[in-house]
Coordinates of N, CA and C in Angstrom, one line a residue:
X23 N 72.9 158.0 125.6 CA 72.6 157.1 126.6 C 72.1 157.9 127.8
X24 N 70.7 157.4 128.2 CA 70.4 158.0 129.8 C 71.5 157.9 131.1
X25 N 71.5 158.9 131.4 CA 72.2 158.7 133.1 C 71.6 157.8 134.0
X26 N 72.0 157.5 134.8 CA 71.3 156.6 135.7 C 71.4 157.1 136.8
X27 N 70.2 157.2 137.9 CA 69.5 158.2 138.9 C 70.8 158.3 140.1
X28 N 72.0 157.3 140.2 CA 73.0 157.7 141.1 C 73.7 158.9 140.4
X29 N 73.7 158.6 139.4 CA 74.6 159.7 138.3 C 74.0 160.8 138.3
X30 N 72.7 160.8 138.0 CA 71.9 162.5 138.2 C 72.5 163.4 139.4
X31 N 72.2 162.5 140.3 CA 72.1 162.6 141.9 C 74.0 163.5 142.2
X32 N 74.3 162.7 141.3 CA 76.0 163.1 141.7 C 75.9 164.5 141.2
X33 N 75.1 164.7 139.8 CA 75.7 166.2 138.9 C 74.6 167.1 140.1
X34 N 73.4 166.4 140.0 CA 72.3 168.0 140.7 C 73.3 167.9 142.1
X35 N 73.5 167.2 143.3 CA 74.0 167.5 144.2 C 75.6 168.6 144.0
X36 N 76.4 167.5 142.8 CA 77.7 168.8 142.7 C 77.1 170.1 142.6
X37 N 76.3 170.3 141.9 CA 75.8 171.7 141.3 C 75.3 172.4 142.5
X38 N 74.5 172.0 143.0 CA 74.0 172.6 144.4 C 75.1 172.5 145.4
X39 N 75.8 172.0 145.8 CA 77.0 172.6 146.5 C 77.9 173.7 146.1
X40 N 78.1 173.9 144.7 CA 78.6 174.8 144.0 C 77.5 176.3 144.4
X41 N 76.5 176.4 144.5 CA 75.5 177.2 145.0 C 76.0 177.7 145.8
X42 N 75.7 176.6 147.6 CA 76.1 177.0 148.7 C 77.4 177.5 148.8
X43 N 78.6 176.9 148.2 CA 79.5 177.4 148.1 C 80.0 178.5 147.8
X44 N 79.2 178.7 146.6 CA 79.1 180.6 146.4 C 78.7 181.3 147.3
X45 N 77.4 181.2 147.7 CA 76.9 181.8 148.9 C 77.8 181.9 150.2
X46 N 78.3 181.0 150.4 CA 79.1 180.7 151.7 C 79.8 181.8 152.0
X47 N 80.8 181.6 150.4 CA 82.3 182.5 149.8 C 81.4 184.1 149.8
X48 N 80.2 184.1 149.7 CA 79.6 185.8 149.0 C 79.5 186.5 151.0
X49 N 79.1 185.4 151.6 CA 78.8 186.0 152.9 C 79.8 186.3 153.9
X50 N 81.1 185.7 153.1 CA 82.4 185.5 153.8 C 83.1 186.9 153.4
X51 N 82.7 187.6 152.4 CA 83.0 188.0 151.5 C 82.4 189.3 152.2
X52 N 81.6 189.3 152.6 CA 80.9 190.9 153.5 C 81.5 191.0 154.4
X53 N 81.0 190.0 155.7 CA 81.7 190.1 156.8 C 83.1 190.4 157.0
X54 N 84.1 190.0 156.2 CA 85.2 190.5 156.1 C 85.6 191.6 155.3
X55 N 84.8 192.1 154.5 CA 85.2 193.0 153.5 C 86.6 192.8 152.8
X56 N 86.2 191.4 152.3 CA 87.5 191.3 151.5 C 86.8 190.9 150.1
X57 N 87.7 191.5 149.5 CA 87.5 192.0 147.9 C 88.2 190.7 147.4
X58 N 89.1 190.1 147.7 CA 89.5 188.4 147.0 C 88.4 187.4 147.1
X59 N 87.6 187.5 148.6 CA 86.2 186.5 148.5 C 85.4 186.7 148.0
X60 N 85.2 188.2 147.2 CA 83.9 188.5 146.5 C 83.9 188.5 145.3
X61 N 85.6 188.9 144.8 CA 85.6 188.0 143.3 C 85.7 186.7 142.8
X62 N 86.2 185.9 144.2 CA 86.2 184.6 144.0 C 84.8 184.3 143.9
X63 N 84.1 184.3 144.6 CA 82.5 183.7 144.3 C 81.8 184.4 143.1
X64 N 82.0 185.3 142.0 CA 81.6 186.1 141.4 C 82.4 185.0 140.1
X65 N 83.5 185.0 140.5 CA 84.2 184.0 139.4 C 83.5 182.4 139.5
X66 N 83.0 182.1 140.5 CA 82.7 180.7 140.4 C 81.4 180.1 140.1
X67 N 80.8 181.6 139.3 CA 78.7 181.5 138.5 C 79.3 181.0 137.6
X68 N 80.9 181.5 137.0 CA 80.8 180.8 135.6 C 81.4 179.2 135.9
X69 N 81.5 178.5 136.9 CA 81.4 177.4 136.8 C 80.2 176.6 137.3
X70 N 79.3 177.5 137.8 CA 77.8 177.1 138.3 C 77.2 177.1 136.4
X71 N 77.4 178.0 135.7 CA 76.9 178.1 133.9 C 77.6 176.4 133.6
X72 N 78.2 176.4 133.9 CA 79.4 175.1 132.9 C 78.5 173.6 133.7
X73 N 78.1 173.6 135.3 CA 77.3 172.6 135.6 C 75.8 172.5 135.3
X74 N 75.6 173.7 134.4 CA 74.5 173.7 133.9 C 74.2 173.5 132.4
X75 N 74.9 173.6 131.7 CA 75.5 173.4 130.4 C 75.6 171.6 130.4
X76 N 76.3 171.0 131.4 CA 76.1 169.2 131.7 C 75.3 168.8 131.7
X77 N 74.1 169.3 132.5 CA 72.9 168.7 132.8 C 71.8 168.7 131.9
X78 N 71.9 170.2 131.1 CA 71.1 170.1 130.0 C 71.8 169.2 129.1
X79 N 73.2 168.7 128.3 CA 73.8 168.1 127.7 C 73.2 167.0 127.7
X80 N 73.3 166.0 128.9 CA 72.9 164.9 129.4 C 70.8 165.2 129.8
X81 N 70.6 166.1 129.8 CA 68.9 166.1 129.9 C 68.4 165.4 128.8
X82 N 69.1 166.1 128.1 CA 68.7 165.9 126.0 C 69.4 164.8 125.4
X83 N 69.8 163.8 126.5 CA 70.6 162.3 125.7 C 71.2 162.7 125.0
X84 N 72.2 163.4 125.3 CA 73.7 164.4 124.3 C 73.4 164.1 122.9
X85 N 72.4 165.0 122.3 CA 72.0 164.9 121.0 C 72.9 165.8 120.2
X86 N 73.1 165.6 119.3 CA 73.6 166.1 118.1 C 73.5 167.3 118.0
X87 N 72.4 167.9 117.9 CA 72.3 169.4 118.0 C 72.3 170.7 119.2
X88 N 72.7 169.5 120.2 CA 73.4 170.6 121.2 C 74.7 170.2 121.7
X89 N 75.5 170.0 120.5 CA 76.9 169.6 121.0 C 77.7 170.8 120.9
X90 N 77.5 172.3 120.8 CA 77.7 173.6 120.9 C 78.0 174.2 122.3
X91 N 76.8 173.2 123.0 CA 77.4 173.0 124.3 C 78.5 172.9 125.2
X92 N 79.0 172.2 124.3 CA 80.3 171.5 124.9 C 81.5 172.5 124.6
X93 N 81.5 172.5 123.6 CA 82.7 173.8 123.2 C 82.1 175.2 123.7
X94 N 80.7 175.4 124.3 CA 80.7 176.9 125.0 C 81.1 176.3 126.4
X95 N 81.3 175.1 126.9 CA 81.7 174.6 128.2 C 82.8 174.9 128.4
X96 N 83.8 174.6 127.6 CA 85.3 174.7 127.2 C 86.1 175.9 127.3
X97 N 84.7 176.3 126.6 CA 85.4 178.0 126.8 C 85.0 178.9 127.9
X98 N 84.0 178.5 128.4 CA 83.6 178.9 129.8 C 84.7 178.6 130.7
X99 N 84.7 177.5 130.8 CA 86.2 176.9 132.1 C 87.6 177.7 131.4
X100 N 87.5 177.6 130.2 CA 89.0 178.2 130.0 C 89.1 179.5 130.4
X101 N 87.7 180.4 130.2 CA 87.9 181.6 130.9 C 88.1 181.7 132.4
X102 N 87.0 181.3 133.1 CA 86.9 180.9 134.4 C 88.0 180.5 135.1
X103 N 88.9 179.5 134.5 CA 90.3 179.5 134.9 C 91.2 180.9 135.1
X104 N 91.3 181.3 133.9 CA 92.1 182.5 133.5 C 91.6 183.5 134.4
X105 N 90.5 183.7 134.9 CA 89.9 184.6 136.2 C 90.4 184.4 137.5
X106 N 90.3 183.6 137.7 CA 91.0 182.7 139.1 C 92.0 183.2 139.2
X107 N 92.7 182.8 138.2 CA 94.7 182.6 138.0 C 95.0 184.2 138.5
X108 N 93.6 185.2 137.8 CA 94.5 186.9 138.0 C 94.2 187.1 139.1
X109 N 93.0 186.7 139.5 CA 92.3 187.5 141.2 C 93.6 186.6 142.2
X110 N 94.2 185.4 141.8 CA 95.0 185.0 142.9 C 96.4 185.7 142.6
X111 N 97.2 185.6 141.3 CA 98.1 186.5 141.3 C 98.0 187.8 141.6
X112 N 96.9 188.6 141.5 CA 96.7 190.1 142.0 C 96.7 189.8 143.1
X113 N 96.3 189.5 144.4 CA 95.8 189.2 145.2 C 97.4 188.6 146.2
X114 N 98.3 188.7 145.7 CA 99.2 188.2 146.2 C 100.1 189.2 145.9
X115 N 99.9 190.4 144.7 CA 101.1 191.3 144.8 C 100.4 192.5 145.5
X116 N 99.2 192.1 146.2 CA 98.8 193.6 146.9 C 99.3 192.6 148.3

């Protein structure tokens, strides 16, 4: 089933906030020279990959033959989680 153009609008806008967001975190991330904001934004391309992985999903009317997608999505966030979880537990025994 096609998206419908408020729905597009919701994933391309999340995704591009997820951008600035990085960016925001990468510039926060000099200026302070803090090494937690620069893995943090380094860690959050692999959720910029996973909103891009959706959009092609749904580009292609979630066809059959890119449903490989979905389980490299899965595994993306399950990593991307597990990155998070260390840079914050590290990040709290320094």
């Amino acid at each position: 089933m096609i998206l419908s153009y408020p729905t597009w609008l919701i994933h391309i806008a999340s995704t591009m906030e997820w951008f600035l967001s990085i960016e925001l975190i990468w510039e926060l991330a000099n200026q302070l020279k803090s090494d937690f904001n620069f893995k943090l934004s380094c860690t959050m391309i692999l959720f910029i990959y996973n909103a891009i992985l959706a959009c092609t999903w749904h580009f292609f009317e979630n066809i059959v033959f890119l449903e490989w997608l979905i389980l490299s999505q899965s595994l993306i966030t399950l990593v991307a989680n597990i990155s998070l979880w260390i840079i914050v537990i590290t990040d709290r025994e320094s």
